[in-house]
């Protein structure tokens, strides 16, 4: 496949790395930043071209005439959208995926509207701010979760929880989980990280305090399973948001009917705009690193403090200050991957990486086979992958076969299966897979994803 990527920033270079590692991919990266291109070209087996990706001449020089896929991943929406239009009209590139950040391109009168994207001939779009808003909304619903991922139309969820003393399962083998769960509730503990080392759980594995436990469950039962791993915590009521930009506003608008929201915005004009467009949220004009402001607004009574500005350093300082002044839980947006590694799990409880979420969403669009979702985990070293099974016993390696009969790639651990409204856990390995089933995997080694893709692909006869 011949692929052109616009943008060699963190998102573009990481996607290029994933695609260049696959056989038969010819990847070209375009950027105006010569230094960034030089780093990308040195580290990866890709071609690089300096220039504006929305220029027909630059696209032609990159081989757009016989290109299969354009990934417009620059930081500038107008460049990405113009490039897709040119790619369609002048070069007839069949796949055109754009990274779009501004909500103006996605909504009309507050409602979802794809007409603008259609006008620019975008075949698929990636919306980082929307992804971040959805992720944080899920985290607010679970007061002790480190991560919550949704699968199969939100019928199943994978949650990451740190085991604490007092949890019913802590100090006990995983085999005893069913003895504690109410009738009709099931879960699959699919991975445990202990001191940053992966443990692939078996029935005899004993969960200890401090373990980072990944489990899958029916979305309706996630809170029940969490109680097995740590004592119940008080429900989130008071939320303070630092930053009234697109993410801060979208989040406040979405959850202000559920929580008591205070939002701090430094820019006076933006603060006034927020006050006019939010219903019940209290808008404060000032700095989230102002100790007097935080103390005056009773930061010690805040259940969750969210640092959502566009500046990593401001987010870090505001988060550390809020934690020191008594905020119970801290969630922070961090763009630089190196910062994520340093901060998460220390003073900052949860670090949300827009770049990693964007990359996962892009990989969902470009992976082979019917891949419905890709979520990078453990700072990109592992993944949660959802695939859809298609075909018959004659055209598929999976349909009509038991889960236990399949030799899954080493490092790919089946977490569960969703069939219609039924969520079946991976330990029920006698279940036979059917056409249309959604399989959910925890993948501890990303390089085996290619083997998993091959396994789910339908043979040619399915289409004949």
Short mmCIF file of C-alpha atoms in Angstrom, two decimals:
data_model
loop_
_atom_site.label_atom_id
_atom_site.label_comp_id
_atom_site.label_asym_id
_atom_site.label_seq_id
_atom_site.Cartn_x
_atom_site.Cartn_y
_atom_site.Cartn_z
CA UNK A 1 0.00 0.00 0.00
CA UNK A 2 1.28 3.45 -0.90
CA UNK A 3 0.60 5.94 1.90
CA UNK A 4 1.23 9.68 2.22
CA UNK A 5 1.28 11.19 5.71
CA UNK A 6 1.02 14.94 6.24
CA UNK A 7 2.75 16.02 9.44
CA UNK A 8 5.82 14.62 11.17
CA UNK A 9 4.92 15.69 14.69
CA UNK A 10 4.37 13.16 17.46
CA UNK A 11 1.14 11.83 15.94
CA UNK A 12 2.36 11.69 12.34
CA UNK A 13 5.74 10.15 13.17
CA UNK A 14 4.20 7.49 15.44
CA UNK A 15 1.66 6.51 12.79
CA UNK A 16 4.48 6.42 10.21
CA UNK A 17 6.43 4.12 12.51
CA UNK A 18 3.49 1.72 12.77
CA UNK A 19 2.85 1.67 9.02
CA UNK A 20 6.46 1.47 7.92
CA UNK A 21 6.96 -1.60 10.11
CA UNK A 22 4.38 -3.56 8.10
CA UNK A 23 5.44 -5.39 4.93
CA UNK A 24 4.51 -3.99 1.50
CA UNK A 25 3.87 -0.47 2.79
CA UNK A 26 5.51 2.45 0.96
CA UNK A 27 5.28 5.49 3.27
CA UNK A 28 6.06 9.12 2.43
CA UNK A 29 5.95 11.87 5.06
CA UNK A 30 5.41 15.56 4.16
CA UNK A 31 6.09 18.47 6.52
CA UNK A 32 7.27 22.07 6.42
CA UNK A 33 9.67 21.44 9.34
CA UNK A 34 12.96 20.21 7.90
CA UNK A 35 14.40 19.26 11.30
CA UNK A 36 11.39 17.13 12.23
CA UNK A 37 11.52 15.44 8.82
CA UNK A 38 15.22 14.75 9.23
CA UNK A 39 14.60 12.99 12.55
CA UNK A 40 11.75 10.96 11.05
CA UNK A 41 13.79 10.00 7.98
CA UNK A 42 16.76 8.96 10.10
CA UNK A 43 14.73 6.76 12.44
CA UNK A 44 12.27 5.18 9.99
CA UNK A 45 12.33 3.51 6.59
CA UNK A 46 10.21 6.23 4.96
CA UNK A 47 10.60 8.87 2.29
CA UNK A 48 10.40 12.52 3.33
CA UNK A 49 9.45 15.66 1.39
CA UNK A 50 9.66 19.22 2.68
CA UNK A 51 6.68 21.39 1.81
CA UNK A 52 3.03 22.23 2.40
CA UNK A 53 0.88 19.11 2.24
CA UNK A 54 -2.00 21.10 0.75
CA UNK A 55 0.09 22.02 -2.28
CA UNK A 56 -0.77 20.06 -5.46
CA UNK A 57 2.87 20.24 -6.58
CA UNK A 58 4.13 18.82 -3.28
CA UNK A 59 1.53 16.02 -3.33
CA UNK A 60 2.46 15.20 -6.91
CA UNK A 61 6.14 15.01 -5.94
CA UNK A 62 5.19 12.60 -3.15
CA UNK A 63 3.57 10.25 -5.65
CA UNK A 64 -0.08 11.14 -5.05
CA UNK A 65 -0.92 9.97 -8.57
CA UNK A 66 -0.80 6.31 -7.54
CA UNK A 67 -1.35 6.68 -3.78
CA UNK A 68 -3.80 4.45 -1.88
CA UNK A 69 -4.22 6.43 1.33
CA UNK A 70 -3.71 10.03 2.48
CA UNK A 71 -3.40 10.65 6.23
CA UNK A 72 -3.67 14.41 6.86
CA UNK A 73 -2.38 14.66 10.44
CA UNK A 74 -0.93 18.16 10.76
CA UNK A 75 -1.93 20.47 13.62
CA UNK A 76 -3.83 22.71 11.19
CA UNK A 77 -7.40 21.75 10.28
CA UNK A 78 -7.46 23.93 7.18
CA UNK A 79 -4.35 22.25 5.78
CA UNK A 80 -5.74 18.78 6.48
CA UNK A 81 -9.12 19.49 4.91
CA UNK A 82 -7.72 21.27 1.84
CA UNK A 83 -5.31 18.39 1.27
CA UNK A 84 -8.19 15.88 1.30
CA UNK A 85 -10.14 17.91 -1.25
CA UNK A 86 -7.10 18.16 -3.55
CA UNK A 87 -6.31 14.47 -3.06
CA UNK A 88 -9.82 13.58 -4.23
CA UNK A 89 -10.22 16.02 -7.11
CA UNK A 90 -6.73 16.04 -8.63
CA UNK A 91 -5.29 12.64 -7.72
CA UNK A 92 -8.29 10.39 -7.03
CA UNK A 93 -6.71 8.98 -3.85
CA UNK A 94 -9.34 6.51 -2.56
CA UNK A 95 -8.70 6.85 1.20
CA UNK A 96 -8.55 10.35 2.76
CA UNK A 97 -8.38 10.59 6.55
CA UNK A 98 -8.19 14.01 8.24
CA UNK A 99 -7.30 14.99 11.78
CA UNK A 100 -9.84 17.68 12.75
CA UNK A 101 -9.62 19.58 16.03
CA UNK A 102 -12.05 22.49 15.78
CA UNK A 103 -15.67 21.69 16.68
CA UNK A 104 -16.85 24.25 14.09
CA UNK A 105 -16.06 21.68 11.38
CA UNK A 106 -18.02 18.96 13.17
CA UNK A 107 -21.14 20.65 14.51
CA UNK A 108 -23.93 22.93 13.33
CA UNK A 109 -25.99 24.70 16.00
CA UNK A 110 -24.54 22.38 18.62
CA UNK A 111 -25.51 19.24 16.69
CA UNK A 112 -23.27 16.73 14.95
CA UNK A 113 -23.04 17.60 11.26
CA UNK A 114 -20.80 15.95 8.64
CA UNK A 115 -21.67 18.23 5.73
CA UNK A 116 -18.48 20.28 6.08
CA UNK A 117 -16.31 17.16 6.07
CA UNK A 118 -18.24 15.84 3.07
CA UNK A 119 -17.58 19.12 1.27
CA UNK A 120 -13.85 18.53 1.69
CA UNK A 121 -14.14 14.91 0.45
CA UNK A 122 -12.96 13.43 3.77
CA UNK A 123 -13.62 9.68 3.84
CA UNK A 124 -12.82 9.32 7.58
CA UNK A 125 -12.00 11.85 10.29
CA UNK A 126 -10.20 11.81 13.62
CA UNK A 127 -11.39 14.20 16.36
CA UNK A 128 -8.82 14.40 19.21
CA UNK A 129 -10.82 16.76 21.43
CA UNK A 130 -13.95 14.66 21.12
CA UNK A 131 -11.95 11.53 22.01
CA UNK A 132 -10.48 13.23 25.08
CA UNK A 133 -13.89 14.48 26.22
CA UNK A 134 -15.39 10.99 25.93
CA UNK A 135 -12.48 9.43 27.84
CA UNK A 136 -12.65 11.92 30.72
CA UNK A 137 -16.44 11.61 30.94
CA UNK A 138 -16.02 7.86 31.41
CA UNK A 139 -13.37 8.41 34.09
CA UNK A 140 -15.67 10.73 36.04
CA UNK A 141 -18.27 7.96 36.14
CA UNK A 142 -15.87 5.64 37.98
CA UNK A 143 -14.22 7.33 40.94
CA UNK A 144 -11.37 4.81 41.26
CA UNK A 145 -10.64 3.79 37.66
CA UNK A 146 -7.32 4.64 35.99
CA UNK A 147 -8.76 4.00 32.55
CA UNK A 148 -12.13 3.01 31.06
CA UNK A 149 -12.46 1.81 27.45
CA UNK A 150 -15.68 1.09 25.57
CA UNK A 151 -16.29 -1.73 23.09
CA UNK A 152 -19.07 -3.03 20.84
CA UNK A 153 -21.28 0.02 21.06
CA UNK A 154 -20.54 0.35 24.79
CA UNK A 155 -21.96 -3.09 25.60
CA UNK A 156 -18.62 -4.07 27.18
CA UNK A 157 -16.00 -2.00 28.98
CA UNK A 158 -12.40 -2.63 29.92
CA UNK A 159 -11.37 -0.90 33.13
CA UNK A 160 -7.97 -0.48 34.76
CA UNK A 161 -7.95 -0.36 38.56
CA UNK A 162 -5.18 -0.34 41.15
CA UNK A 163 -5.91 -3.02 43.76
CA UNK A 164 -6.16 -1.69 47.33
CA UNK A 165 -6.30 -3.32 50.71
CA UNK A 166 -9.92 -4.00 51.61
CA UNK A 167 -10.90 -5.21 48.16
CA UNK A 168 -12.58 -8.62 48.43
CA UNK A 169 -10.29 -10.20 45.82
CA UNK A 170 -7.02 -8.73 47.11
CA UNK A 171 -4.86 -11.52 48.54
CA UNK A 172 -7.00 -14.19 46.87
CA UNK A 173 -6.57 -16.22 43.65
CA UNK A 174 -8.48 -15.11 40.56
CA UNK A 175 -10.36 -18.44 40.55
CA UNK A 176 -12.33 -17.20 43.56
CA UNK A 177 -13.79 -14.21 41.74
CA UNK A 178 -17.04 -15.94 40.78
CA UNK A 179 -17.66 -16.87 44.40
CA UNK A 180 -17.86 -13.18 45.31
CA UNK A 181 -19.73 -11.74 42.34
CA UNK A 182 -23.55 -11.66 42.37
CA UNK A 183 -25.42 -14.12 40.18
CA UNK A 184 -25.37 -13.08 36.53
CA UNK A 185 -22.22 -10.94 36.90
CA UNK A 186 -18.99 -12.10 35.26
CA UNK A 187 -15.64 -10.58 34.36
CA UNK A 188 -12.35 -11.45 32.72
CA UNK A 189 -9.15 -10.28 34.36
CA UNK A 190 -6.97 -10.10 31.27
CA UNK A 191 -3.73 -8.54 32.53
CA UNK A 192 -1.96 -7.50 35.72
CA UNK A 193 1.00 -5.14 35.94
CA UNK A 194 3.05 -5.54 39.12
CA UNK A 195 5.93 -3.10 39.58
CA UNK A 196 5.56 -2.27 35.86
CA UNK A 197 6.02 -5.92 34.84
CA UNK A 198 3.28 -7.82 33.02
CA UNK A 199 1.71 -10.86 34.63
CA UNK A 200 -0.56 -12.91 32.36
CA UNK A 201 -3.17 -14.07 34.89
CA UNK A 202 -4.20 -17.66 35.44
CA UNK A 203 -6.80 -19.09 37.80
CA UNK A 204 -4.12 -19.43 40.50
CA UNK A 205 -2.75 -15.88 40.20
CA UNK A 206 -3.10 -14.00 43.50
CA UNK A 207 -3.87 -10.27 43.28
CA UNK A 208 -1.86 -8.18 45.75
CA UNK A 209 -2.18 -4.57 46.87
CA UNK A 210 -0.74 -2.15 44.33
CA UNK A 211 -1.39 -4.38 41.29
CA UNK A 212 -2.66 -2.58 38.20
CA UNK A 213 -5.51 -4.84 37.12
CA UNK A 214 -7.09 -4.82 33.63
CA UNK A 215 -10.52 -6.43 33.44
CA UNK A 216 -13.39 -6.69 30.97
CA UNK A 217 -17.03 -6.80 31.98
CA UNK A 218 -20.52 -6.07 30.77
CA UNK A 219 -20.82 -2.27 30.98
CA UNK A 220 -23.66 -2.61 33.50
CA UNK A 221 -21.46 -4.60 35.91
CA UNK A 222 -18.18 -2.66 35.92
CA UNK A 223 -18.78 -0.95 39.28
CA UNK A 224 -19.73 -4.27 40.86
CA UNK A 225 -16.43 -5.82 39.73
CA UNK A 226 -14.47 -2.78 40.94
CA UNK A 227 -15.71 -3.40 44.45
CA UNK A 228 -13.87 -6.72 44.36
CA UNK A 229 -10.57 -4.93 43.83
CA UNK A 230 -10.75 -1.95 46.18
CA UNK A 231 -13.04 -0.46 48.83
CA UNK A 232 -15.91 1.71 47.66
CA UNK A 233 -15.18 5.43 47.39
CA UNK A 234 -17.57 8.33 47.68
CA UNK A 235 -19.41 9.30 44.52
CA UNK A 236 -17.91 12.18 42.55
CA UNK A 237 -19.93 15.38 43.15
CA UNK A 238 -17.63 18.40 42.96
CA UNK A 239 -15.44 18.89 39.87
CA UNK A 240 -13.05 21.73 39.09
CA UNK A 241 -11.80 22.25 35.53
CA UNK A 242 -8.67 24.28 34.78
CA UNK A 243 -8.93 25.55 31.21
CA UNK A 244 -12.01 26.68 29.32
CA UNK A 245 -10.79 25.85 25.84
CA UNK A 246 -12.53 23.43 23.50
CA UNK A 247 -12.00 20.38 25.73
CA UNK A 248 -12.85 22.15 28.98
CA UNK A 249 -16.00 23.68 27.52
CA UNK A 250 -17.19 20.48 25.82
CA UNK A 251 -16.67 18.48 29.03
CA UNK A 252 -18.43 21.03 31.25
CA UNK A 253 -21.36 21.26 28.83
CA UNK A 254 -21.70 17.48 28.75
CA UNK A 255 -21.54 16.77 32.50
CA UNK A 256 -22.77 19.94 34.24
CA UNK A 257 -26.16 18.33 34.83
CA UNK A 258 -24.44 15.48 36.73
CA UNK A 259 -21.85 17.30 38.85
CA UNK A 260 -21.21 20.64 40.55
CA UNK A 261 -18.77 22.23 38.07
CA UNK A 262 -16.34 25.09 38.58
CA UNK A 263 -14.26 26.08 35.56
CA UNK A 264 -11.23 28.39 35.72
CA UNK A 265 -10.31 30.34 32.58
CA UNK A 266 -7.42 32.82 32.36
CA UNK A 267 -8.64 34.79 29.32
CA UNK A 268 -11.34 37.33 30.35
CA UNK A 269 -13.15 37.27 26.98
CA UNK A 270 -13.22 33.48 26.92
CA UNK A 271 -14.44 33.38 30.52
CA UNK A 272 -17.31 35.70 29.60
CA UNK A 273 -18.16 33.50 26.60
CA UNK A 274 -18.16 30.39 28.82
CA UNK A 275 -20.49 32.05 31.33
CA UNK A 276 -22.93 32.81 28.53
CA UNK A 277 -22.87 29.32 26.99
CA UNK A 278 -22.84 27.12 30.10
CA UNK A 279 -26.01 26.58 32.12
CA UNK A 280 -25.13 25.66 35.70
CA UNK A 281 -21.31 25.68 35.77
CA UNK A 282 -19.61 28.43 37.80
CA UNK A 283 -17.03 30.23 35.63
CA UNK A 284 -14.04 31.82 37.39
CA UNK A 285 -11.68 34.20 35.60
CA UNK A 286 -8.13 33.69 36.83
CA UNK A 287 -5.15 31.33 36.89
CA UNK A 288 -5.37 27.70 38.00
CA UNK A 289 -1.87 28.12 39.51
CA UNK A 290 -3.11 30.91 41.81
CA UNK A 291 -2.97 29.38 45.28
CA UNK A 292 -5.24 32.03 46.78
CA UNK A 293 -7.91 31.45 44.12
CA UNK A 294 -7.87 27.68 44.65
CA UNK A 295 -8.03 28.05 48.43
CA UNK A 296 -10.87 30.59 48.18
CA UNK A 297 -12.83 28.14 46.01
CA UNK A 298 -12.42 25.33 48.58
CA UNK A 299 -10.05 23.16 46.57
CA UNK A 300 -9.81 20.80 49.57
CA UNK A 301 -13.47 19.86 49.01
CA UNK A 302 -13.05 19.11 45.28
CA UNK A 303 -13.51 15.43 44.36
CA UNK A 304 -11.81 15.67 40.93
CA UNK A 305 -9.49 18.41 39.64
CA UNK A 306 -9.01 18.39 35.85
CA UNK A 307 -6.14 20.30 34.21
CA UNK A 308 -7.24 20.68 30.59
CA UNK A 309 -5.33 23.66 29.17
CA UNK A 310 -3.19 23.45 26.02
CA UNK A 311 0.02 23.96 28.00
CA UNK A 312 1.65 20.85 29.53
CA UNK A 313 3.70 22.83 32.04
CA UNK A 314 0.68 24.82 33.28
CA UNK A 315 -1.32 21.60 33.60
CA UNK A 316 1.44 19.96 35.63
CA UNK A 317 1.92 22.91 37.99
CA UNK A 318 -1.83 23.43 38.52
CA UNK A 319 -2.27 19.70 39.19
CA UNK A 320 0.57 19.50 41.71
CA UNK A 321 -0.71 22.60 43.50
CA UNK A 322 -4.31 21.31 43.60
CA UNK A 323 -3.13 17.97 44.99
CA UNK A 324 -1.02 19.69 47.64
CA UNK A 325 -4.00 21.84 48.67
CA UNK A 326 -6.25 18.82 49.15
CA UNK A 327 -8.02 17.91 45.90
CA UNK A 328 -8.86 14.22 46.15
CA UNK A 329 -8.22 13.07 42.57
CA UNK A 330 -6.21 14.67 39.77
CA UNK A 331 -6.68 14.10 36.02
CA UNK A 332 -4.35 15.95 33.68
CA UNK A 333 -3.96 16.31 29.92
CA UNK A 334 -0.32 15.85 28.86
CA UNK A 335 0.78 15.87 25.22
CA UNK A 336 4.46 15.02 25.60
CA UNK A 337 4.88 11.26 25.91
CA UNK A 338 8.01 11.64 28.01
CA UNK A 339 6.07 13.64 30.59
CA UNK A 340 3.41 10.93 30.74
CA UNK A 341 6.01 8.35 31.74
CA UNK A 342 7.37 10.60 34.49
CA UNK A 343 4.12 11.78 36.05
CA UNK A 344 1.38 9.16 35.99
CA UNK A 345 0.75 7.40 39.28
CA UNK A 346 2.78 9.84 41.37
CA UNK A 347 1.22 13.14 42.46
CA UNK A 348 -1.00 13.07 39.38
CA UNK A 349 -3.48 10.19 39.54
CA UNK A 350 -4.36 9.92 35.84
CA UNK A 351 -2.60 11.36 32.80
CA UNK A 352 -4.66 11.59 29.62
CA UNK A 353 -2.64 11.65 26.40
CA UNK A 354 -4.56 13.12 23.44
CA UNK A 355 -1.77 11.98 21.11
CA UNK A 356 -2.02 8.34 22.15
CA UNK A 357 -5.81 8.38 21.78
CA UNK A 358 -5.51 9.99 18.34
CA UNK A 359 -2.98 7.39 17.26
CA UNK A 360 -5.22 4.57 18.46
CA UNK A 361 -8.16 5.98 16.53
CA UNK A 362 -6.08 6.29 13.36
CA UNK A 363 -4.86 2.70 13.72
CA UNK A 364 -8.49 1.59 13.90
CA UNK A 365 -9.05 3.04 10.41
CA UNK A 366 -5.91 1.62 8.79
CA UNK A 367 -5.54 -1.83 10.32
CA UNK A 368 -6.40 -4.71 8.00
CA UNK A 369 -9.39 -6.95 8.63
CA UNK A 370 -12.49 -5.60 10.38
CA UNK A 371 -10.82 -3.82 13.31
CA UNK A 372 -13.49 -1.89 15.22
CA UNK A 373 -11.31 -0.28 17.91
CA UNK A 374 -7.66 0.11 18.91
CA UNK A 375 -6.72 1.59 22.29
CA UNK A 376 -3.02 2.05 23.13
CA UNK A 377 -2.28 0.99 26.72
CA UNK A 378 0.71 1.32 29.03
CA UNK A 379 1.94 4.38 27.11
CA UNK A 380 1.72 2.58 23.78
CA UNK A 381 3.52 -0.63 24.74
CA UNK A 382 0.29 -2.68 24.73
CA UNK A 383 -3.13 -2.41 23.09
CA UNK A 384 -6.76 -3.32 23.58
CA UNK A 385 -8.14 -4.37 20.21
CA UNK A 386 -11.70 -5.07 19.10
CA UNK A 387 -12.24 -7.07 15.91
CA UNK A 388 -15.37 -8.28 14.13
CA UNK A 389 -15.57 -11.86 12.85
CA UNK A 390 -17.03 -12.40 9.37
CA UNK A 391 -17.69 -15.31 7.03
CA UNK A 392 -18.52 -18.99 7.34
CA UNK A 393 -16.59 -22.01 8.54
CA UNK A 394 -15.28 -22.40 4.98
CA UNK A 395 -14.14 -18.79 4.50
CA UNK A 396 -13.02 -17.87 8.03
CA UNK A 397 -10.36 -19.30 10.34
CA UNK A 398 -12.59 -18.43 13.31
CA UNK A 399 -16.31 -18.85 12.49
CA UNK A 400 -17.75 -22.13 13.80
CA UNK A 401 -14.70 -22.84 15.95
CA UNK A 402 -14.32 -22.76 19.71
CA UNK A 403 -12.19 -20.08 21.30
CA UNK A 404 -10.08 -22.84 22.86
CA UNK A 405 -9.43 -24.45 19.43
CA UNK A 406 -7.65 -21.39 18.02
CA UNK A 407 -3.91 -20.94 18.37
CA UNK A 408 -3.92 -17.24 19.12
CA UNK A 409 -0.71 -15.31 18.46
CA UNK A 410 1.66 -15.19 21.42
CA UNK A 411 0.93 -12.00 23.33
CA UNK A 412 -2.72 -11.74 22.18
CA UNK A 413 -5.02 -12.64 25.08
CA UNK A 414 -8.74 -12.88 24.43
CA UNK A 415 -10.70 -10.87 26.98
CA UNK A 416 -14.23 -11.44 25.78
CA UNK A 417 -16.79 -11.77 23.03
CA UNK A 418 -19.89 -9.66 22.35
CA UNK A 419 -22.75 -11.23 20.41
CA UNK A 420 -25.78 -9.03 20.03
CA UNK A 421 -26.54 -7.83 23.58
CA UNK A 422 -24.70 -10.75 25.20
CA UNK A 423 -21.22 -10.25 26.67
CA UNK A 424 -19.27 -13.51 27.07
CA UNK A 425 -15.99 -13.59 28.97
CA UNK A 426 -12.83 -15.09 27.52
CA UNK A 427 -12.60 -17.84 30.16
CA UNK A 428 -15.72 -19.40 28.59
CA UNK A 429 -13.43 -20.93 25.97
CA UNK A 430 -15.92 -23.54 24.80
CA UNK A 431 -18.10 -20.95 23.03
CA UNK A 432 -18.15 -21.21 19.22
CA UNK A 433 -17.54 -18.01 17.30
CA UNK A 434 -20.19 -16.79 14.86
CA UNK A 435 -20.38 -14.33 11.99
CA UNK A 436 -20.74 -10.82 13.43
CA UNK A 437 -19.19 -11.57 16.83
CA UNK A 438 -17.02 -8.83 18.33
CA UNK A 439 -13.82 -10.22 19.87
CA UNK A 440 -11.91 -8.11 22.39
CA UNK A 441 -8.20 -8.75 23.00
CA UNK A 442 -5.54 -7.49 25.35
CA UNK A 443 -2.36 -7.42 23.24
CA UNK A 444 0.79 -7.27 25.35
CA UNK A 445 3.18 -7.17 22.39
CA UNK A 446 2.10 -4.82 19.61
CA UNK A 447 4.16 -6.58 16.95
CA UNK A 448 1.78 -9.57 17.06
CA UNK A 449 -1.17 -7.42 15.93
CA UNK A 450 -0.28 -8.15 12.31
CA UNK A 451 -0.70 -11.91 13.00
CA UNK A 452 -4.05 -11.21 14.62
CA UNK A 453 -5.18 -9.21 11.57
CA UNK A 454 -4.32 -12.13 9.27
CA UNK A 455 -6.26 -14.52 11.47
CA UNK A 456 -9.50 -12.51 11.27
CA UNK A 457 -9.37 -11.82 7.54
CA UNK A 458 -11.93 -13.55 5.37
CA UNK A 459 -10.74 -15.75 2.52
CA UNK A 460 -11.32 -14.56 -1.03
CA UNK A 461 -14.17 -17.03 -1.52
CA UNK A 462 -16.31 -15.02 0.90
CA UNK A 463 -16.65 -12.27 -1.70
CA UNK A 464 -17.19 -14.57 -4.66
#
